[in-house]
mmCIF file of C-alpha atoms and ligand atoms in Angstrom:
data_model
loop_
_atom_site.group_PDB
_atom_site.id
_atom_site.type_symbol
_atom_site.label_atom_id
_atom_site.label_comp_id
_atom_site.label_asym_id
_atom_site.label_seq_id
_atom_site.Cartn_x
_atom_site.Cartn_y
_atom_site.Cartn_z
ATOM 1 C CA MET A 1392 -70.321 -138.318 -73.464
ATOM 2 C CA ALA A 1393 -69.674 -137.870 -77.149
ATOM 3 C CA LEU A 1394 -69.213 -134.164 -76.570
ATOM 4 C CA LEU A 1395 -66.673 -134.784 -73.802
ATOM 5 C CA ARG A 1396 -64.734 -137.136 -76.044
ATOM 6 C CA LYS A 1397 -64.728 -134.472 -78.794
ATOM 7 C CA ILE A 1398 -63.381 -131.884 -76.370
ATOM 8 C CA ASN A 1399 -60.744 -134.356 -75.194
ATOM 9 C CA GLN A 1400 -59.671 -134.943 -78.764
ATOM 10 C CA VAL A 1401 -59.433 -131.242 -79.479
ATOM 11 C CA LEU A 1402 -57.383 -130.715 -76.298
ATOM 12 C CA LEU A 1403 -55.094 -133.586 -77.215
ATOM 13 C CA PHE A 1404 -54.673 -132.144 -80.699
ATOM 14 C CA LEU A 1405 -53.789 -128.728 -79.250
ATOM 15 C CA LEU A 1406 -51.350 -130.335 -76.830
ATOM 16 C CA VAL A 1407 -49.590 -132.185 -79.634
ATOM 17 C CA LEU A 1408 -49.496 -128.968 -81.657
ATOM 18 C CA THR A 1409 -47.926 -127.043 -78.751
ATOM 19 C CA LEU A 1410 -45.343 -129.753 -78.175
ATOM 20 C CA CYS A 1411 -44.494 -129.711 -81.865
ATOM 21 C CA GLY A 1412 -44.166 -125.920 -81.685
ATOM 22 C CA ILE A 1413 -41.848 -126.086 -78.691
ATOM 23 C CA LEU A 1414 -39.790 -128.824 -80.248
ATOM 24 C CA TYR A 1415 -39.435 -126.893 -83.504
ATOM 25 C CA LYS A 1416 -38.368 -123.745 -81.658
ATOM 26 C CA LYS A 1417 -35.774 -125.703 -79.647
ATOM 27 C CA VAL A 1418 -34.224 -127.358 -82.681
ATOM 28 C CA HIS A 1419 -34.287 -124.133 -84.621
ATOM 29 C CA LYS A 1420 -32.701 -122.238 -81.750
ATOM 30 C CA THR A 1421 -29.881 -124.727 -81.250
ATOM 31 C CA ALA A 1422 -29.270 -124.575 -84.965
ATOM 32 C CA VAL A 1423 -28.998 -120.790 -84.752
ATOM 33 C CA LEU A 1424 -26.770 -120.966 -81.683
ATOM 34 C CA LYS A 1425 -24.606 -123.567 -83.309
ATOM 35 C CA HIS A 1426 -24.296 -121.347 -86.310
ATOM 36 C CA GLU A 1427 -23.178 -118.450 -84.144
ATOM 37 C CA ALA A 1428 -20.743 -120.681 -82.320
ATOM 38 C CA ASP A 1429 -19.326 -121.743 -85.660
ATOM 39 C CA ASP A 1430 -18.838 -118.105 -86.526
ATOM 40 C CA GLU A 1431 -16.964 -117.512 -83.302
ATOM 41 C CA SER A 1432 -14.695 -120.473 -83.673
ATOM 42 C CA GLU A 1433 -13.786 -119.246 -87.126
ATOM 43 C CA SER A 1434 -12.960 -115.696 -86.172
ATOM 44 C CA PRO A 1435 -9.770 -116.201 -84.097
ATOM 45 C CA GLU A 1436 -8.152 -117.749 -87.141
ATOM 46 C CA ASP A 1437 -9.269 -114.898 -89.313
ATOM 47 C CA MET A 1438 -8.257 -112.239 -86.831
ATOM 48 C CA GLU A 1439 -4.564 -111.491 -86.746
ATOM 49 C CA GLU A 1440 -2.786 -111.449 -83.441
ATOM 50 C CA GLU A 1441 -2.893 -108.133 -81.615
ATOM 51 C CA ILE A 1442 0.509 -106.491 -81.234
ATOM 52 C CA PRO A 1443 0.752 -104.453 -78.036
ATOM 53 C CA VAL A 1444 3.075 -101.453 -78.266
ATOM 54 C CA VAL A 1445 3.866 -99.545 -75.084
ATOM 55 C CA ILE A 1446 5.019 -95.951 -75.459
ATOM 56 C CA CYS A 1447 5.167 -93.078 -73.003
ATOM 57 C CA ALA A 1448 3.718 -89.636 -73.544
ATOM 58 C CA ALA A 1449 5.402 -87.107 -71.291
ATOM 59 C CA ALA A 1450 4.079 -83.594 -70.915
ATOM 60 C CA GLY A 1451 6.127 -81.416 -73.262
ATOM 61 C CA ARG A 1452 7.074 -84.358 -75.471
ATOM 62 C CA MET A 1453 3.638 -85.272 -76.796
ATOM 63 C CA GLY A 1454 4.656 -84.355 -80.341
ATOM 64 C CA ALA A 1455 7.509 -86.857 -80.257
ATOM 65 C CA THR A 1456 5.195 -89.593 -79.001
ATOM 66 C CA MET A 1457 2.585 -88.866 -81.659
ATOM 67 C CA ALA A 1458 5.257 -88.861 -84.375
ATOM 68 C CA ALA A 1459 6.507 -92.230 -83.139
ATOM 69 C CA ILE A 1460 2.978 -93.670 -83.082
ATOM 70 C CA ASN A 1461 2.239 -92.274 -86.500
ATOM 71 C CA SER A 1462 5.425 -93.759 -87.911
ATOM 72 C CA ILE A 1463 4.482 -97.198 -86.622
ATOM 73 C CA HIS A 1464 0.874 -96.934 -87.714
ATOM 74 C CA SER A 1465 1.618 -95.777 -91.232
ATOM 75 C CA ASN A 1466 4.170 -98.516 -91.959
ATOM 76 C CA THR A 1467 2.194 -101.625 -91.053
ATOM 77 C CA ASP A 1468 -1.030 -103.523 -91.657
ATOM 78 C CA ALA A 1469 -0.648 -105.372 -88.373
ATOM 79 C CA ASN A 1470 -3.365 -105.213 -85.750
ATOM 80 C CA ILE A 1471 -1.714 -102.943 -83.191
ATOM 81 C CA VAL A 1472 -2.970 -101.771 -79.854
ATOM 82 C CA PHE A 1473 -1.022 -98.808 -78.490
ATOM 83 C CA TYR A 1474 -0.678 -98.506 -74.742
ATOM 84 C CA VAL A 1475 0.074 -94.830 -74.304
ATOM 85 C CA VAL A 1476 1.416 -94.290 -70.808
ATOM 86 C CA GLY A 1477 1.262 -90.983 -68.981
ATOM 87 C CA LEU A 1478 1.103 -89.424 -65.574
ATOM 88 C CA ARG A 1479 -2.329 -88.694 -64.146
ATOM 89 C CA ASN A 1480 -2.405 -84.987 -64.974
ATOM 90 C CA THR A 1481 -1.643 -85.544 -68.669
ATOM 91 C CA LEU A 1482 -4.069 -88.351 -69.474
ATOM 92 C CA SER A 1483 -6.788 -86.110 -70.895
ATOM 93 C CA ARG A 1484 -4.252 -84.230 -73.011
ATOM 94 C CA ILE A 1485 -2.975 -87.498 -74.463
ATOM 95 C CA ARG A 1486 -6.512 -88.404 -75.455
ATOM 96 C CA LYS A 1487 -6.987 -85.019 -77.097
ATOM 97 C CA TRP A 1488 -3.733 -85.324 -79.048
ATOM 98 C CA ILE A 1489 -4.826 -88.650 -80.442
ATOM 99 C CA GLU A 1490 -8.489 -87.950 -81.036
ATOM 100 C CA HIS A 1491 -7.945 -84.601 -82.715
ATOM 101 C CA SER A 1492 -5.530 -85.891 -85.322
ATOM 102 C CA LYS A 1493 -5.515 -88.508 -88.022
ATOM 103 C CA LEU A 1494 -4.361 -90.903 -85.319
ATOM 104 C CA LYS A 1495 -7.958 -91.135 -84.107
ATOM 105 C CA GLU A 1496 -8.317 -94.315 -86.147
ATOM 106 C CA ILE A 1497 -5.676 -96.195 -84.155
ATOM 107 C CA ASN A 1498 -6.570 -98.763 -81.549
ATOM 108 C CA PHE A 1499 -5.245 -97.395 -78.255
ATOM 109 C CA LYS A 1500 -5.536 -97.494 -74.507
ATOM 110 C CA ILE A 1501 -4.356 -94.739 -72.227
ATOM 111 C CA VAL A 1502 -2.629 -96.072 -69.139
ATOM 112 C CA GLU A 1503 -1.754 -94.156 -65.997
ATOM 113 C CA PHE A 1504 1.667 -94.623 -64.438
ATOM 114 C CA ASN A 1505 1.717 -93.780 -60.764
ATOM 115 C CA PRO A 1506 5.225 -92.594 -59.838
ATOM 116 C CA VAL A 1507 4.643 -93.447 -56.195
ATOM 117 C CA VAL A 1508 6.236 -96.846 -56.943
ATOM 118 C CA LEU A 1509 9.552 -95.029 -57.495
ATOM 119 C CA LYS A 1510 9.639 -93.432 -54.070
ATOM 120 C CA GLY A 1511 13.032 -93.910 -52.433
ATOM 121 C CA LYS A 1512 14.465 -95.576 -55.546
ATOM 122 C CA ILE A 1513 15.852 -92.579 -57.403
ATOM 123 C CA ARG A 1514 18.834 -90.459 -56.421
ATOM 124 C CA PRO A 1515 17.990 -86.790 -56.673
ATOM 125 C CA ASP A 1516 21.595 -85.906 -57.672
ATOM 126 C CA SER A 1517 21.700 -87.463 -61.131
ATOM 127 C CA PRO A 1518 24.094 -85.817 -63.581
ATOM 128 C CA ARG A 1519 21.223 -85.469 -66.051
ATOM 129 C CA PRO A 1520 18.114 -84.537 -64.051
ATOM 130 C CA GLU A 1521 15.888 -84.608 -67.140
ATOM 131 C CA LEU A 1522 16.356 -88.361 -67.222
ATOM 132 C CA LEU A 1523 14.706 -88.641 -63.822
ATOM 133 C CA GLN A 1524 11.343 -88.169 -65.469
ATOM 134 C CA PRO A 1525 9.279 -90.923 -63.825
ATOM 135 C CA LEU A 1526 8.114 -92.176 -67.217
ATOM 136 C CA ASN A 1527 11.678 -93.291 -67.939
ATOM 137 C CA PHE A 1528 11.009 -96.137 -65.533
ATOM 138 C CA VAL A 1529 7.760 -97.331 -67.092
ATOM 139 C CA ARG A 1530 9.710 -100.048 -68.910
ATOM 140 C CA PHE A 1531 10.551 -101.597 -65.512
ATOM 141 C CA TYR A 1532 6.868 -102.109 -64.786
ATOM 142 C CA LEU A 1533 5.527 -103.557 -68.021
ATOM 143 C CA PRO A 1534 3.656 -106.510 -66.477
ATOM 144 C CA LEU A 1535 1.848 -104.161 -64.104
ATOM 145 C CA LEU A 1536 0.592 -102.059 -66.993
ATOM 146 C CA ILE A 1537 -0.174 -104.756 -69.546
ATOM 147 C CA HIS A 1538 -2.220 -107.768 -68.566
ATOM 148 C CA GLN A 1539 -3.682 -109.454 -71.618
ATOM 149 C CA HIS A 1540 -0.573 -110.039 -73.645
ATOM 150 C CA GLU A 1541 2.390 -112.350 -73.329
ATOM 151 C CA LYS A 1542 4.656 -110.654 -75.829
ATOM 152 C CA VAL A 1543 4.960 -106.878 -75.725
ATOM 153 C CA ILE A 1544 6.942 -104.175 -77.525
ATOM 154 C CA TYR A 1545 8.212 -101.167 -75.598
ATOM 155 C CA LEU A 1546 9.492 -98.121 -77.462
ATOM 156 C CA ASP A 1547 11.039 -94.883 -76.234
ATOM 157 C CA ASP A 1548 9.213 -91.778 -77.372
ATOM 158 C CA ASP A 1549 12.189 -90.557 -79.413
ATOM 159 C CA VAL A 1550 12.013 -93.182 -82.139
ATOM 160 C CA ILE A 1551 10.701 -93.088 -85.655
ATOM 161 C CA VAL A 1552 9.883 -96.514 -87.007
ATOM 162 C CA GLN A 1553 10.454 -96.963 -90.697
ATOM 163 C CA GLY A 1554 9.947 -100.697 -90.986
ATOM 164 C CA ASP A 1555 6.938 -102.940 -90.380
ATOM 165 C CA ILE A 1556 6.582 -103.318 -86.607
ATOM 166 C CA GLN A 1557 5.348 -106.874 -87.218
ATOM 167 C CA GLU A 1558 8.927 -107.885 -88.050
ATOM 168 C CA LEU A 1559 10.174 -106.429 -84.788
ATOM 169 C CA TYR A 1560 7.389 -108.260 -82.962
ATOM 170 C CA ASP A 1561 8.448 -111.493 -84.636
ATOM 171 C CA THR A 1562 11.885 -111.249 -82.989
ATOM 172 C CA THR A 1563 12.492 -114.641 -81.426
ATOM 173 C CA LEU A 1564 13.085 -114.691 -77.710
ATOM 174 C CA ALA A 1565 15.194 -117.615 -76.597
ATOM 175 C CA LEU A 1566 13.655 -119.878 -73.996
ATOM 176 C CA GLY A 1567 14.256 -118.393 -70.558
ATOM 177 C CA HIS A 1568 14.830 -114.871 -71.888
ATOM 178 C CA ALA A 1569 12.452 -112.194 -70.619
ATOM 179 C CA ALA A 1570 13.487 -109.616 -73.218
ATOM 180 C CA ALA A 1571 15.330 -108.793 -76.407
ATOM 181 C CA PHE A 1572 17.410 -105.643 -76.967
ATOM 182 C CA SER A 1573 19.788 -104.437 -79.611
ATOM 183 C CA ASP A 1574 23.444 -104.508 -78.685
ATOM 184 C CA ASP A 1575 25.156 -101.133 -78.676
ATOM 185 C CA CYS A 1576 28.208 -102.506 -80.451
ATOM 186 C CA ASP A 1577 26.055 -103.608 -83.389
ATOM 187 C CA LEU A 1578 24.399 -100.281 -83.793
ATOM 188 C CA PRO A 1579 25.125 -98.349 -86.926
ATOM 189 C CA SER A 1580 25.583 -94.827 -85.623
ATOM 190 C CA ALA A 1581 24.217 -91.876 -87.493
ATOM 191 C CA GLN A 1582 26.985 -89.694 -86.109
ATOM 192 C CA ASP A 1583 30.151 -91.684 -86.098
ATOM 193 C CA ASN A 1584 32.091 -88.775 -84.743
ATOM 194 C CA ASN A 1585 29.935 -88.504 -81.649
ATOM 195 C CA ARG A 1586 32.439 -88.239 -78.840
ATOM 196 C CA LEU A 1587 30.275 -90.252 -76.486
ATOM 197 C CA VAL A 1588 29.981 -93.271 -78.738
ATOM 198 C CA GLY A 1589 33.178 -94.904 -77.509
ATOM 199 C CA LEU A 1590 32.245 -94.532 -73.904
ATOM 200 C CA GLN A 1591 28.654 -95.442 -74.244
ATOM 201 C CA ASN A 1592 28.743 -98.863 -75.737
ATOM 202 C CA THR A 1593 30.253 -100.713 -72.804
ATOM 203 C CA TYR A 1594 29.201 -101.418 -69.249
ATOM 204 C CA MET A 1595 31.888 -99.030 -68.071
ATOM 205 C CA GLY A 1596 29.858 -96.145 -69.499
ATOM 206 C CA TYR A 1597 26.992 -96.955 -67.163
ATOM 207 C CA LEU A 1598 28.424 -98.467 -63.998
ATOM 208 C CA ASP A 1599 31.005 -97.170 -61.560
ATOM 209 C CA TYR A 1600 33.659 -99.865 -61.551
ATOM 210 C CA ARG A 1601 35.408 -98.275 -58.577
ATOM 211 C CA LYS A 1602 32.553 -99.545 -56.414
ATOM 212 C CA LYS A 1603 32.973 -102.953 -54.840
ATOM 213 C CA THR A 1604 29.324 -103.908 -55.445
ATOM 214 C CA ILE A 1605 29.876 -103.421 -59.170
ATOM 215 C CA LYS A 1606 33.248 -105.213 -59.254
ATOM 216 C CA ASP A 1607 31.688 -108.110 -57.371
ATOM 217 C CA LEU A 1608 29.227 -108.663 -60.203
ATOM 218 C CA GLY A 1609 32.125 -110.118 -62.173
ATOM 219 C CA ILE A 1610 31.023 -108.408 -65.398
ATOM 220 C CA SER A 1611 33.902 -107.185 -67.537
ATOM 221 C CA PRO A 1612 33.737 -103.381 -67.906
ATOM 222 C CA SER A 1613 34.366 -103.729 -71.631
ATOM 223 C CA THR A 1614 31.239 -105.861 -72.124
ATOM 224 C CA CYS A 1615 29.081 -104.436 -74.849
ATOM 225 C CA SER A 1616 26.029 -102.713 -73.446
ATOM 226 C CA PHE A 1617 22.557 -102.818 -74.949
ATOM 227 C CA ASN A 1618 20.034 -100.085 -75.443
ATOM 228 C CA PRO A 1619 16.715 -100.515 -73.629
ATOM 229 C CA GLY A 1620 14.988 -97.904 -75.785
ATOM 230 C CA VAL A 1621 13.484 -100.679 -77.896
ATOM 231 C CA ILE A 1622 12.377 -103.814 -76.062
ATOM 232 C CA VAL A 1623 10.568 -106.963 -77.119
ATOM 233 C CA ALA A 1624 9.532 -108.651 -73.888
ATOM 234 C CA ASN A 1625 7.929 -111.867 -72.691
ATOM 235 C CA MET A 1626 5.652 -111.022 -69.757
ATOM 236 C CA THR A 1627 5.372 -114.622 -68.580
ATOM 237 C CA GLU A 1628 9.111 -114.964 -68.276
ATOM 238 C CA TRP A 1629 9.433 -111.416 -66.870
ATOM 239 C CA LYS A 1630 7.070 -112.278 -64.026
ATOM 240 C CA HIS A 1631 8.608 -115.694 -63.539
ATOM 241 C CA GLN A 1632 12.087 -114.178 -63.080
ATOM 242 C CA ARG A 1633 10.672 -111.292 -61.025
ATOM 243 C CA ILE A 1634 12.507 -108.830 -63.252
ATOM 244 C CA THR A 1635 10.670 -105.811 -61.828
ATOM 245 C CA LYS A 1636 11.693 -106.726 -58.284
ATOM 246 C CA GLN A 1637 15.301 -107.229 -59.373
ATOM 247 C CA LEU A 1638 15.377 -103.853 -61.121
ATOM 248 C CA GLU A 1639 13.913 -102.160 -58.046
ATOM 249 C CA LYS A 1640 16.561 -103.805 -55.898
ATOM 250 C CA TRP A 1641 19.318 -102.249 -58.025
ATOM 251 C CA MET A 1642 17.624 -98.860 -58.012
ATOM 252 C CA GLN A 1643 17.585 -98.997 -54.247
ATOM 253 C CA LYS A 1644 21.217 -100.096 -54.073
ATOM 254 C CA ASN A 1645 22.112 -97.155 -56.287
ATOM 255 C CA VAL A 1646 20.384 -94.754 -53.917
ATOM 256 C CA GLU A 1647 22.474 -96.190 -51.075
ATOM 257 C CA GLU A 1648 25.815 -96.641 -52.836
ATOM 258 C CA ASN A 1649 25.768 -94.414 -55.966
ATOM 259 C CA LEU A 1650 26.675 -97.198 -58.378
ATOM 260 C CA TYR A 1651 26.138 -95.626 -61.771
ATOM 261 C CA SER A 1652 28.891 -94.101 -63.827
ATOM 262 C CA SER A 1653 28.986 -90.332 -63.600
ATOM 263 C CA SER A 1654 29.300 -89.982 -67.368
ATOM 264 C CA LEU A 1655 25.959 -91.708 -67.733
ATOM 265 C CA GLY A 1656 24.916 -90.646 -71.168
ATOM 266 C CA GLY A 1657 22.278 -93.244 -71.738
ATOM 267 C CA GLY A 1658 19.984 -92.595 -68.855
ATOM 268 C CA VAL A 1659 19.346 -93.806 -65.355
ATOM 269 C CA ALA A 1660 17.032 -96.555 -66.531
ATOM 270 C CA THR A 1661 19.791 -98.300 -68.454
ATOM 271 C CA SER A 1662 22.212 -99.191 -65.652
ATOM 272 C CA PRO A 1663 19.930 -101.474 -63.624
ATOM 273 C CA MET A 1664 18.793 -103.194 -66.799
ATOM 274 C CA LEU A 1665 22.383 -103.870 -67.836
ATOM 275 C CA ILE A 1666 22.935 -105.623 -64.520
ATOM 276 C CA VAL A 1667 19.689 -107.586 -64.366
ATOM 277 C CA PHE A 1668 19.737 -108.747 -67.987
ATOM 278 C CA HIS A 1669 23.470 -109.414 -68.246
ATOM 279 C CA GLY A 1670 23.944 -112.580 -70.310
ATOM 280 C CA LYS A 1671 20.193 -113.211 -70.309
ATOM 281 C CA TYR A 1672 18.661 -111.443 -73.278
ATOM 282 C CA SER A 1673 17.977 -112.144 -76.921
ATOM 283 C CA THR A 1674 19.099 -109.715 -79.577
ATOM 284 C CA ILE A 1675 17.076 -107.545 -81.885
ATOM 285 C CA ASN A 1676 18.250 -107.128 -85.448
ATOM 286 C CA PRO A 1677 20.543 -104.079 -85.246
ATOM 287 C CA LEU A 1678 18.763 -102.439 -88.176
ATOM 288 C CA TRP A 1679 15.859 -101.966 -85.832
ATOM 289 C CA HIS A 1680 17.675 -99.552 -83.661
ATOM 290 C CA ILE A 1681 19.876 -96.709 -84.710
ATOM 291 C CA ARG A 1682 21.105 -94.303 -82.099
ATOM 292 C CA HIS A 1683 22.628 -90.865 -81.999
ATOM 293 C CA LEU A 1684 20.002 -89.388 -84.239
ATOM 294 C CA GLY A 1685 19.686 -86.779 -81.597
ATOM 295 C CA ASP A 1686 17.329 -85.894 -78.858
ATOM 296 C CA GLN A 1687 17.181 -82.199 -79.469
ATOM 297 C CA GLY A 1688 14.314 -81.166 -77.251
ATOM 298 C CA GLY A 1689 12.515 -78.237 -78.803
ATOM 299 C CA GLN A 1690 10.343 -80.743 -80.630
ATOM 300 C CA LYS A 1691 7.353 -80.087 -78.511
ATOM 301 C CA ALA A 1692 5.718 -77.265 -80.424
ATOM 302 C CA MET A 1693 5.881 -79.043 -83.725
ATOM 303 C CA ASP A 1694 3.058 -80.715 -85.524
ATOM 304 C CA PRO A 1695 3.636 -84.487 -85.334
ATOM 305 C CA LEU A 1696 3.516 -84.961 -89.071
ATOM 306 C CA GLU A 1697 5.876 -82.089 -89.697
ATOM 307 C CA LEU A 1698 8.145 -83.510 -87.034
ATOM 308 C CA GLN A 1699 8.016 -86.919 -88.578
ATOM 309 C CA SER A 1700 9.045 -85.680 -91.979
ATOM 310 C CA LEU A 1701 11.786 -83.604 -90.396
ATOM 311 C CA VAL A 1702 13.144 -86.474 -88.352
ATOM 312 C CA ALA A 1703 12.643 -88.891 -91.204
ATOM 313 C CA ASP A 1704 14.781 -86.646 -93.392
ATOM 314 C CA ASN A 1705 17.531 -87.155 -90.905
ATOM 315 C CA CYS A 1706 17.141 -90.900 -90.955
ATOM 316 C CA LEU A 1707 16.982 -91.765 -94.585
ATOM 317 C CA LYS A 1708 19.994 -93.973 -94.032
ATOM 318 C CA TRP A 1709 18.035 -96.248 -91.798
ATOM 319 C CA PHE A 1710 16.893 -98.796 -94.303
HETATM 320 C C1 NAG B 1460 7.317 -116.793 -72.921
HETATM 321 O O1 NAG B 1460 7.876 -117.485 -71.858
HETATM 322 C C2 NAG B 1460 7.182 -118.677 -71.504
HETATM 323 C C3 NAG B 1460 7.857 -119.228 -70.257
HETATM 324 O O2 NAG B 1460 9.228 -119.450 -70.466
HETATM 325 C C4 NAG B 1460 7.201 -119.630 -72.677
HETATM 326 O O3 NAG B 1460 6.486 -120.792 -72.350
HETATM 327 C C5 NAG B 1460 6.561 -118.956 -73.884
HETATM 328 O O4 NAG B 1460 6.643 -119.787 -75.006
HETATM 329 C C6 NAG B 1460 7.253 -117.649 -74.171
HETATM 330 N N1 NAG B 1460 6.531 -116.943 -75.212
HETATM 331 C C7 NAG B 1460 7.135 -116.310 -76.209
HETATM 332 C C8 NAG B 1460 6.225 -115.595 -77.169
HETATM 333 O O5 NAG B 1460 8.344 -116.270 -76.351
#
């Protein structure tokens, strides 16, 4: 009997010990978890906001794109994620261009643009066929390419950024505006004697005012146009206003009625944007966008850094 009682006591002791062990582990674990949770709740404050920059990389113009990316990257401390957009057959080349240069340290995603969405929306008889490059229309489809961000920057591949991109990103978009652009009339031109300048800073330079559909818009032909080569956009508002659908509607109308001006210097992507965003966009500080620096082609064989210094030499006046 005494033996049984002894065994019982030992068992009870062991049981208590085990319970204590379990309890200790539990408390300790929650403490550890809580600690980790604390760490996590701290980090979003510490981490700066990610700035998404969308830029296209067309075959034959990779050097320009890399120079643009490099110019952004080397002038900012901001936390940027580059969305480099290309057609399917160039995606691996884009990756090589980035990973085999000093740009390998950038944070980037390569995004495929499928030009099938443009089917039936582009006239084959444009006065400047090189502007029919499908990637010119990537800016129409921003919300389809970018999902995690509300505010997005889009840049043409022929830009060199000499300021801190953070300041451009901080451009305020008025409530109800899906995008900000710089007005053409504000733009300091690098070549004041460019013969096209006069024509190209009004709606008349982009739309054919002899067409009833255009006249019916009620937009004065002398309205200052804007340049969609640099865009700060609000994806929430863009989706809410169905901007992409509206742009596609005007592309289709152009196929049917040939609505764009035949002088069309600024590109086929500009005209529908001028219509859709008329009176509904915020403005970017004009210093952020200087035109007429030239789009000379022939840039493709050049090393991006060499190109950047070359182009930069031409743009010392920028800031
Ligand atoms: C984007 O638009 C939405 C809807 O109008 C608005 O609530 C939000 O504040 C805007 N965000 C920015 C960064 O402008």
